[in-house]
CSV table of C-alpha atoms and ligand atoms in Angstrom, one decimal:
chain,number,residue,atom,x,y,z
A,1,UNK,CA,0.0,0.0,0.0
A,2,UNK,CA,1.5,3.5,-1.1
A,3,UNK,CA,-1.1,5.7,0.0
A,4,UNK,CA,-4.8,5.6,1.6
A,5,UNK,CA,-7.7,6.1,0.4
A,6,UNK,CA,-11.1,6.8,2.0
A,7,UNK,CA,-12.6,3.5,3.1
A,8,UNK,CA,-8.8,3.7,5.4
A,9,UNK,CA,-9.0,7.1,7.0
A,10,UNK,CA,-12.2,9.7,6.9
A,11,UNK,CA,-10.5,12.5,5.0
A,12,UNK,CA,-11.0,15.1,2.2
A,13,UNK,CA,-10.2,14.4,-1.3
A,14,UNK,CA,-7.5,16.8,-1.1
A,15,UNK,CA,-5.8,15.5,1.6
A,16,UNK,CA,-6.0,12.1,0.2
A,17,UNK,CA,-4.1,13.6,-2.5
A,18,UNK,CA,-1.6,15.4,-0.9
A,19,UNK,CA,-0.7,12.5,1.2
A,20,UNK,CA,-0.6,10.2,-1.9
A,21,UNK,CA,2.2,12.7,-3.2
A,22,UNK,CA,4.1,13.2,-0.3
A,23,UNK,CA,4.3,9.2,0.0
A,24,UNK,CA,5.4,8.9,-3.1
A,25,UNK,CA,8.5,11.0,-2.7
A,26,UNK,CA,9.9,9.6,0.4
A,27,UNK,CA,9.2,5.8,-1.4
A,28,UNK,CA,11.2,7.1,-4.3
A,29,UNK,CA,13.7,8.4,-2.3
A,30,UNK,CA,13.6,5.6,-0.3
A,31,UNK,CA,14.5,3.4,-3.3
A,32,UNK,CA,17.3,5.8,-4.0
A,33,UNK,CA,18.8,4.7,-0.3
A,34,UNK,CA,18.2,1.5,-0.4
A,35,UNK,CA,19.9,0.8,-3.5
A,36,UNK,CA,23.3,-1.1,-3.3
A,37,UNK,CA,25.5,2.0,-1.7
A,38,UNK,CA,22.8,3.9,-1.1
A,39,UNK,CA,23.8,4.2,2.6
A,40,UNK,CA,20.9,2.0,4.3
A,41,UNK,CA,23.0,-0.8,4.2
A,42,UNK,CA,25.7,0.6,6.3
A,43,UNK,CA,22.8,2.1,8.8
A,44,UNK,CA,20.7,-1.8,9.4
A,45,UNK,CA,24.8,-3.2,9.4
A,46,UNK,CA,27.9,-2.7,10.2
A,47,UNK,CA,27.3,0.8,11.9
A,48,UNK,CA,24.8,-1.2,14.1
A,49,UNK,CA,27.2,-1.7,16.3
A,50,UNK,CA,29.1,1.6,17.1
A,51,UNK,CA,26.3,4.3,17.9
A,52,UNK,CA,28.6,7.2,17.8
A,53,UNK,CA,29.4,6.4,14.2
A,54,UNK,CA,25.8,5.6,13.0
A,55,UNK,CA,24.2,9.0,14.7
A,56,UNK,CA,27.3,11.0,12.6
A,57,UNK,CA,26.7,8.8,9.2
A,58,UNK,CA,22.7,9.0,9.7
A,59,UNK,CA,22.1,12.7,10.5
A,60,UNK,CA,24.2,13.2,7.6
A,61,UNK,CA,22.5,10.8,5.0
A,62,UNK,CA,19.1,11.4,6.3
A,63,UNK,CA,19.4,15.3,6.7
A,64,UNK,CA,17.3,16.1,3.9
A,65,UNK,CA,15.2,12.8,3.3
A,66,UNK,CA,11.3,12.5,4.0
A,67,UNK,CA,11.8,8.9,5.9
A,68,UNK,CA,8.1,9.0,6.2
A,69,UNK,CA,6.0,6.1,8.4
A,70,UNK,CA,5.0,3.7,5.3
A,71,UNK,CA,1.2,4.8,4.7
A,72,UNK,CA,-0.4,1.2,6.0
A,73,UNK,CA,1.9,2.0,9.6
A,74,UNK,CA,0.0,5.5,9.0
A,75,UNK,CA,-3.5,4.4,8.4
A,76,UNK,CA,-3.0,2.2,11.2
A,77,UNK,CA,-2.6,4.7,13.4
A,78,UNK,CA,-5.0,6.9,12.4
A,79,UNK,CA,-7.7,4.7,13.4
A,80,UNK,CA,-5.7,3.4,16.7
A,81,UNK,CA,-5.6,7.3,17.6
A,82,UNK,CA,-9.2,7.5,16.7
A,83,UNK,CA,-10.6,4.6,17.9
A,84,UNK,CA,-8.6,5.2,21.7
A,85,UNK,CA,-10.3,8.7,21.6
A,86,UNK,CA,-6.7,10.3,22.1
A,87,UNK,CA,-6.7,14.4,22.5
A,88,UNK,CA,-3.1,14.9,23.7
A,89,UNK,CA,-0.5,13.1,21.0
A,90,UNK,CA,3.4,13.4,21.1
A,91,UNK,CA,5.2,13.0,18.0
A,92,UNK,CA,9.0,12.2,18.1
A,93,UNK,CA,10.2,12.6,14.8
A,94,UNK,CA,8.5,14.8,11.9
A,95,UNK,CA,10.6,15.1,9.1
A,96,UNK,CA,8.4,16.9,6.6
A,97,UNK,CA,5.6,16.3,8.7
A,98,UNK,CA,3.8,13.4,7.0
A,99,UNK,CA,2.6,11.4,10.0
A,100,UNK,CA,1.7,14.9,11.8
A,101,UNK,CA,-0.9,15.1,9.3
A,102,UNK,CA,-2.9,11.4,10.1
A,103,UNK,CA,-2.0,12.4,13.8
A,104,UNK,CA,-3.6,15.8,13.5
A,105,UNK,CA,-6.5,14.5,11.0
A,106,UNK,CA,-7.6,12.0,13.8
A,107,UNK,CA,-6.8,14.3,17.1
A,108,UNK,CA,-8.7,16.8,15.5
A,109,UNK,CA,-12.2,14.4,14.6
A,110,UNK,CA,-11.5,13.4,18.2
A,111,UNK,CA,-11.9,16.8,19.5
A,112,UNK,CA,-14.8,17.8,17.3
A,113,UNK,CA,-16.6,15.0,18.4
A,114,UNK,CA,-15.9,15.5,22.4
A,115,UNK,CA,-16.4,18.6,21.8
A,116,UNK,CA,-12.8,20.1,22.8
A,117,UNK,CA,-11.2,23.3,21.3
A,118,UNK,CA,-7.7,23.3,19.6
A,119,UNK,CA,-6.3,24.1,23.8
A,120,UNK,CA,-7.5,20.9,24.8
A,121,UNK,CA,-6.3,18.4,21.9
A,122,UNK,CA,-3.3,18.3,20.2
A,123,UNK,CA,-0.3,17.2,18.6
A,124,UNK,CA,3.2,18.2,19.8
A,125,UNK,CA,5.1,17.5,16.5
A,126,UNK,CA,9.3,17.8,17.3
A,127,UNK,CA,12.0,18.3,14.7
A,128,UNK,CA,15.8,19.7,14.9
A,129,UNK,CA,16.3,19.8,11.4
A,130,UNK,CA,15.4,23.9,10.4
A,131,UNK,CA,15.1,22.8,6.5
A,132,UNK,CA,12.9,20.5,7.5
A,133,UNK,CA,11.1,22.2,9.8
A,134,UNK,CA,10.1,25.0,7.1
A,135,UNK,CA,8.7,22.4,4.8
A,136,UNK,CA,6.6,20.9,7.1
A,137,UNK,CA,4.9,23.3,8.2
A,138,UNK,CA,3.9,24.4,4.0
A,139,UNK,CA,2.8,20.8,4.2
A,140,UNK,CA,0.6,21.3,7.7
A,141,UNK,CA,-1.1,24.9,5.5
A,142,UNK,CA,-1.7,22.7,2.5
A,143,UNK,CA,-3.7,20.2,4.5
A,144,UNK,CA,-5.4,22.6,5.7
A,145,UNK,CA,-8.3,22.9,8.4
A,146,UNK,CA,-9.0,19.5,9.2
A,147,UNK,CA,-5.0,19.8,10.0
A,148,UNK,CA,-3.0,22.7,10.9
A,149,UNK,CA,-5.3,23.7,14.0
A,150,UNK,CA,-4.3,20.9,16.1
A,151,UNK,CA,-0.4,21.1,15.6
A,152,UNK,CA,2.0,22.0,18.2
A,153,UNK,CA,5.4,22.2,16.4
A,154,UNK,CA,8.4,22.5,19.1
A,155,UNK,CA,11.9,23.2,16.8
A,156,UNK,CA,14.4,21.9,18.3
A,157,UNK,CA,16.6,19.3,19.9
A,158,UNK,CA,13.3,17.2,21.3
A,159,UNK,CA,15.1,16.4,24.5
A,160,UNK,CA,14.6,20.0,25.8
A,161,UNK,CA,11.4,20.6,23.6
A,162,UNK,CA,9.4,18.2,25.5
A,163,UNK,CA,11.1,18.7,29.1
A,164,UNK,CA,8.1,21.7,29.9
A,165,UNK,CA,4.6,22.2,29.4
A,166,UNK,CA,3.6,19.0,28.3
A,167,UNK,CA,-0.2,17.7,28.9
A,168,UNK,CA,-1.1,14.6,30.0
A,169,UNK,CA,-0.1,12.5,26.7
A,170,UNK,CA,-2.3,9.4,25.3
A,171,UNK,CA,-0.4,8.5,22.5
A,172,UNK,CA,2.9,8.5,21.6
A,173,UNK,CA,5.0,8.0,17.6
A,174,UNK,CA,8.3,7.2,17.9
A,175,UNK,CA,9.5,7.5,14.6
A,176,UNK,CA,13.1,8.9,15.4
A,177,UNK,CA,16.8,7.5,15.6
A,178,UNK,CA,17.0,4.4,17.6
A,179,UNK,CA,19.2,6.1,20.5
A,180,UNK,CA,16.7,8.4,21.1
A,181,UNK,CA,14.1,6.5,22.3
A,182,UNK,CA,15.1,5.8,25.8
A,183,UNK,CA,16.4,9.3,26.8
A,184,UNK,CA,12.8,10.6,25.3
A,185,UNK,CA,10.8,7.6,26.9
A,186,UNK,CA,12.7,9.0,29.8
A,187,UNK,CA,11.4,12.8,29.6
A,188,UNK,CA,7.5,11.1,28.8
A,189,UNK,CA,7.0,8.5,30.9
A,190,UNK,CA,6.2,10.8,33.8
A,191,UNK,CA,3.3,12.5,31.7
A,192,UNK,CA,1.7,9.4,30.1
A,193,UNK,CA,-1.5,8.5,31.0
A,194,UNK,CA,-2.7,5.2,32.6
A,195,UNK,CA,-3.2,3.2,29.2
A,196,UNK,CA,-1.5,5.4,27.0
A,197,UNK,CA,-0.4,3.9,24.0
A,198,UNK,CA,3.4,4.4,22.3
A,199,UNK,CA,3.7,3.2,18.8
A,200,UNK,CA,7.4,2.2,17.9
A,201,UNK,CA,8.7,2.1,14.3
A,202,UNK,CA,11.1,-0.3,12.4
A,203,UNK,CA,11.6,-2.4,15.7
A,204,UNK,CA,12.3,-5.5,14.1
A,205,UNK,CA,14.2,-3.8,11.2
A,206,UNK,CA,16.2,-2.1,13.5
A,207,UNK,CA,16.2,-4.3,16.4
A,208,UNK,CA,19.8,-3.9,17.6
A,209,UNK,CA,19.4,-0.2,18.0
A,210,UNK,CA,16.1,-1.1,20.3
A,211,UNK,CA,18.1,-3.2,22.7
A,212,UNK,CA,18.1,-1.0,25.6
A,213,UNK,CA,14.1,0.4,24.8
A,214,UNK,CA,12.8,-3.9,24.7
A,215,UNK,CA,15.0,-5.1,27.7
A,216,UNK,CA,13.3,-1.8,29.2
A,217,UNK,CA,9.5,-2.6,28.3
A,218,UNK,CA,9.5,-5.8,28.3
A,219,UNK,CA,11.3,-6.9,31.7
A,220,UNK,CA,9.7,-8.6,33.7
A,221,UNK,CA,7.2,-6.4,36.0
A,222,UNK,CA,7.8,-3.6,33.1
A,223,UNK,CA,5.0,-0.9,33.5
A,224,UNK,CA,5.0,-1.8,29.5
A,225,UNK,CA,2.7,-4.3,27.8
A,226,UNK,CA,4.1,-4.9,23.7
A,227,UNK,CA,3.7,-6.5,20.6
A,228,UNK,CA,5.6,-6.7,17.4
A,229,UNK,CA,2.7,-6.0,15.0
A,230,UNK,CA,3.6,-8.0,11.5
A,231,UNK,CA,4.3,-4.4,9.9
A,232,UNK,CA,7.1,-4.1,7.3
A,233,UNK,CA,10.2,-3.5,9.3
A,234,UNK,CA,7.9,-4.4,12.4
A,235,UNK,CA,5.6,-1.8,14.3
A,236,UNK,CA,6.0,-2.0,18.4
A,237,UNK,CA,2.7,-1.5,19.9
A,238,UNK,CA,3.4,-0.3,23.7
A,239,UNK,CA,0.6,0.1,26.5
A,240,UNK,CA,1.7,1.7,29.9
A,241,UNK,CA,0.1,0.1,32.8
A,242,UNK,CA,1.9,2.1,35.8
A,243,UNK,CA,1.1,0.3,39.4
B,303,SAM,C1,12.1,8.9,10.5
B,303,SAM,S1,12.1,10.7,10.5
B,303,SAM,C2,10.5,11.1,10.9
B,303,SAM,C3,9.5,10.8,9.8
B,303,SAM,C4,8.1,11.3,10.2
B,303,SAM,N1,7.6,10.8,11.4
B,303,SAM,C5,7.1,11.0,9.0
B,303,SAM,O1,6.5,9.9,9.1
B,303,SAM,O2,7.0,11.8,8.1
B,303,SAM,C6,13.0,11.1,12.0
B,303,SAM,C7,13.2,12.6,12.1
B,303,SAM,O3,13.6,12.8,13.5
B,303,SAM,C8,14.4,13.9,13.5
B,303,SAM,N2,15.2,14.0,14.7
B,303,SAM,C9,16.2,13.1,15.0
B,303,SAM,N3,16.7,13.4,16.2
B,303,SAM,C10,16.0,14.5,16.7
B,303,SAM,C11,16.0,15.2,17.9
B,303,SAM,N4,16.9,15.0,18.9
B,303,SAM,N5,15.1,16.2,18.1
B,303,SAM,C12,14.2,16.5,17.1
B,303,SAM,N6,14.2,15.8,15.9
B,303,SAM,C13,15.0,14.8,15.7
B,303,SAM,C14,15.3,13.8,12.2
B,303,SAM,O4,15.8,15.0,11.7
B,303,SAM,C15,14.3,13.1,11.2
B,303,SAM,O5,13.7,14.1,10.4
């Protein structure tokens, strides 16, 4: 699946149409990476294994690339954000803001139909890259109403963006570099509700990155329930159950 379509997530036409283009860059793009030498194969290797060399090669590599949440991950969550009635979202990781939109999209048919205002839902959307930053937000206008309203966009490094004024979160994307997650699980945890749900991309794809975020959430009396969820790459559906 490259792109969704009505019958996946309640959306206007021109939405539907947006989000069909802006998938279709990052796959081509994502071809272009992927190819022999492209550089992926050195990120899912041999930099594996030395962190400090695969944050330096990826930042550089990825600096200007979409990376976008495949649109099936996407639809996905759209209706898991929908269907667990979540106002207050966190997204770790925007790029050019594709996943923001099915975030903001569902947070805000959530709030219309609890009948909260744009204070009381939202989505905190985080990226450090300023190039990337600028696009996003033309992408948030294009989308338009059903969109823009509910984003929060913090700039910056997200381990100070999220350390203050943060609601009580019900969802979480993690869609960022695999040594991120812990030090950001770190900076949520406190503000995530009872139940909240953390979806986790490229787990399986990535897995040796993960190590230190699955020995966390899944030890034994973890505040964490997960699954792998059969997703390309594997999605990591996380519920937090705090005693
Ligand atoms: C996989 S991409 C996100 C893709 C996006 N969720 C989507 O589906 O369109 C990960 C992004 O995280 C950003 N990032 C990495 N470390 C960060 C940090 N410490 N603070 C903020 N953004 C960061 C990168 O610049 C990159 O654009």
């Amino acid at each position: 699946m490259s792109s969704p379509n009505s019958t996946e997530i309640e959306a206007p036409p021109h939405l539907l149409e947006l989000l069909a283009k802006l998938h279709q860059r990052s796959l081509d793009e994502e071809a272009l990476i992927k190819a022999p030498g492209g550089g992926y194969d050195k990120i899912r290797g041999s930099l594996q294994d030395d962190p400090a060399a695969l944050k330096r090669y990826q930042d550089d590599l990825m600096r200007d690339k979409f990376i976008a949440l495949d649109a099936d991950k996407a639809c996905f969550m759209y209706n898991l954000v929908r269907c667990t009635r979540a106002l207050n979202v966190v997204e770790c990781g925007t790029s050019y803001g594709v996943s923001t939109i099915y975030l903001a999209l569902a947070v805000g048919q959530n709030a219309e139909a609890a009948n909260k205002s744009t204070g009381e839902a939202k989505v905190i959307a985080t990226e450090y890259e300023p190039s990337k930053a600028k696009v996003a937000k033309e992408h948030w206008h294009q989308a338009g109403e059903s969109v823009e309203p509910w984003i929060e966009f913090r700039e910056g490094d997200l381990l100070q963006t999220l350390k203050s004024d943060m609601p009580l979160i019900d969802f979480v994307l993690f869609d960022i570099w695999t040594d991120m997650v812990v030090p950001t699980l770190d900076i949520l945890e406190p503000r995530l509700k009872h139940g909240a749900v953390l979806l986790v991309d490229n787990t399986v794809a990535s897995r040796g990155g993960y190590e230190a975020f699955l020995a966390r959430i899944k030890a034994e009396n973890s505040n964490y329930k997960s699954m792998t969820l059969p997703f390309d790459g594997g999605l990591e559906m996380v519920t937090y159950w705090p005693r």
